[in-house]
Amino acid sequence: MREINCVELKYGPLNIDCGFLLHQAWLDNHSRSLGLFIDGKFVRPADRQSRSLADSKGGHVCSTVCAVEADVSQAASSAVSGHKAWSGLSCYQRAKVLLRLVGVLGQHGQCVSELCELCEASCSPSALVRLLQYYSSWAQLRDTLIPNWTPLGVVAVAVSEDCSLYSLMLKVLPALAMGNSVVVVPGRSSAPPALLLAQLFVGAGLPAGALNVLTGSDMSLGARVAQNTSISYVTYSGNKQDGVTLCKATAGMGVPVTVSPNIGARCPFIIFESADIDSAVDAVIEAAFKKKREVHWVLCVQESVLDSVVARLRLRMAGMKCVALHSEGDRVLVDTAVQVAQQQGATLVQSCAAPPSGAQYPPTVLCGAAPSSPFVVSPSPGPLLPLMTFRSNTEAVTLGNHSPHGQAASIWTEDLTLALDTAKSLSVGSVWVNSHSVSDPCLPVSGHKDSGTCTDGGHEGLYQFLRPSPSSSPLPRSSPVSMDYSKFGTAASPAIIPDDSDPASAPKPYLQFVGGKPCKSVSGCSVAVQSPGGGSVLAYCPDGGRKDVRNAVEAAVKVQPGWMKKSPSARAQSLYSLTKGLEAKRRDIAASVSVQTGLSMDEADTEVELSIARLSDWAAYCDKNQGGTPPLPQSGSALSLPEALGVVGLVLPDENPLLSMVTLLGAAIANGNAVVMVPSQKYPLPALAFIQVLQASDLPAGLVNVITGSRDELTAALANHSVIKAIWYWGSAEGCQYLQYTCTSPLKTLHLFCQKEDGGKDWTKSHPSLLEEMWRNAVQWKSVWIPTA
């Protein structure tokens, strides 16, 4: 076979037998003007704006096309066809294509590596090969190890300007491995390597349309892609600002959006007195000053070894050169941060004197920082490393958790027990013991707190690209409605009556449940509950509001850490006691279901029986699926641990009001979460009757809170409370749009269902994949790396 020279390559699929590519020749072959990659080939439509990309020295690398609506439609249509062809292959055939790519990357790794370096989109060919090897095996085993789950369809993957190619491919490859087609919206730096890889993929046998790449000028292109009705799911990686922009722009479109803001997070680097100080200092210098910084490290040192650490820092940093900044504006920010630090009493450890001007600055340690210092809270873009001290192990954890971010932490100690205790106590997704910045696709990457709403990597990260079969109803695709977000939930509730005005002959007044005690609403008002036909008044329930939610969250926050630390078997026993309590009150509960919904007593009793069985299911789940120890390609050990989200808000559906409530409640508390529940506004009585079961159980007071009232008002209160980590919502399309737009600062994990269009979920089914989906919705993952010498 004649070897094809790289300069002979045209815009079609790449011949994988063409020998080694050189990135300059590949760019020159495209006249340094890269088109869009749609339906397996490069296209360059006329009359499109272009965007120039420069290297670190200001030299022109290439230009990329800015896609418009017509290009988005063409790519989405191609992706639908590509999905049919790709998902129609057997698992073995898909795995074979991905494995073939390993050989292709081995052949063209030099070109990929040089292009990544030129574009500052860091990713080594060996890392890409490892990703391909890992996910090709999952493509092979999908139907065997993940039965009863099916691909979503067309997935959109968007990344920010400063996101690495590795982070992009960490989402693209598992989506492909599970049988989805993908539309990629890369950032400026990752666009050329992404286009090259798309060409290599098709040349290796990936069906045309299974992978499309659209380039643009900003994150608005990601929103335009999400707006296309062919897109089933949107996932994002990069900086927080662009992620928030994407979430707000896609609110109301009816497409799930998850974000992994892995750029710019504050991460603690903790050195205990039992650490190997020399190794720890070498590592922190490498992490903070020598590697490309995607996170801002904060050095936390135990007081007893502070002098030793600072002395070694001075020694190791001596002679280090100034670090180049992106612009003169960054230099101004660095100078300001250093000036503020010195005014607050911080001392400097610098490798050399700072030049009087210019876009560069020497590596600098700011000793004596406080957690509230501006240069700690809002780090500048330069080579600055704040240093804080702690006395005890507990204080180290407090310092490590004193951040809205929860991406990663590095712990240095030779005491393994201390390392594991600290790792479990830190609210972060990745913990490196005596190491830092290590990654492998076999372990999950799950940002805690404000560092993400999805899990990438590992077996756990595959489920974001799958849906249970039989599937729960997704959000209906729609167009955003025009709404004033500041006024959502402010309309007055109907038929509000003061509690003390009810005569003795009036229907029964109910109480809500906060902090383990039945109570009235803070407003002191009640709302009438109508009979199924809308005629008579059955009861009055409290009209809860924002202050009730505040009180409920305060109670939940106090008890949730202790509940999470209970052993799984102890949590299981508590749920079994709840099951027995429901069994003991089944006639009263069945009566409330019958009166509220109009069902016969036999039908209501059947729902109670199903609810008892469902609670038993969740009790049995408590000590199952507790993570594992995935094998690493390098020496050492690792742990993959599911952890509770924290406080979860549940806005409950109208269908099967008792069964749906215990299904969602059981999923949340079985995994260590606390709950603030808003019962169905239409059928609140079964949830209020269930309060007597909660009172008789041994669940800690405050773990489960029940607040009744206006669904929209209480939804707005949950959305605007900074402590609540996740909201599971059944309600209106406007409510779904409000939550998608509002729950961005801090980020909240959302699971939204539009009742108006849903047509009613069948809660009576207990298919294993549906229960597993709820279980996975109730946890976040933590990976712990433990290297060996």
Short mmCIF file of C-alpha atoms in Angstrom, two decimals, residues 27 88 247:
data_model
loop_
_atom_site.label_atom_id
_atom_site.label_comp_id
_atom_site.label_asym_id
_atom_site.label_seq_id
_atom_site.Cartn_x
_atom_site.Cartn_y
_atom_site.Cartn_z
CA LEU A 27 -2.51 22.85 9.68
CA GLY A 88 -26.92 -0.28 16.07
CA CYS A 247 -27.17 26.90 32.68
#
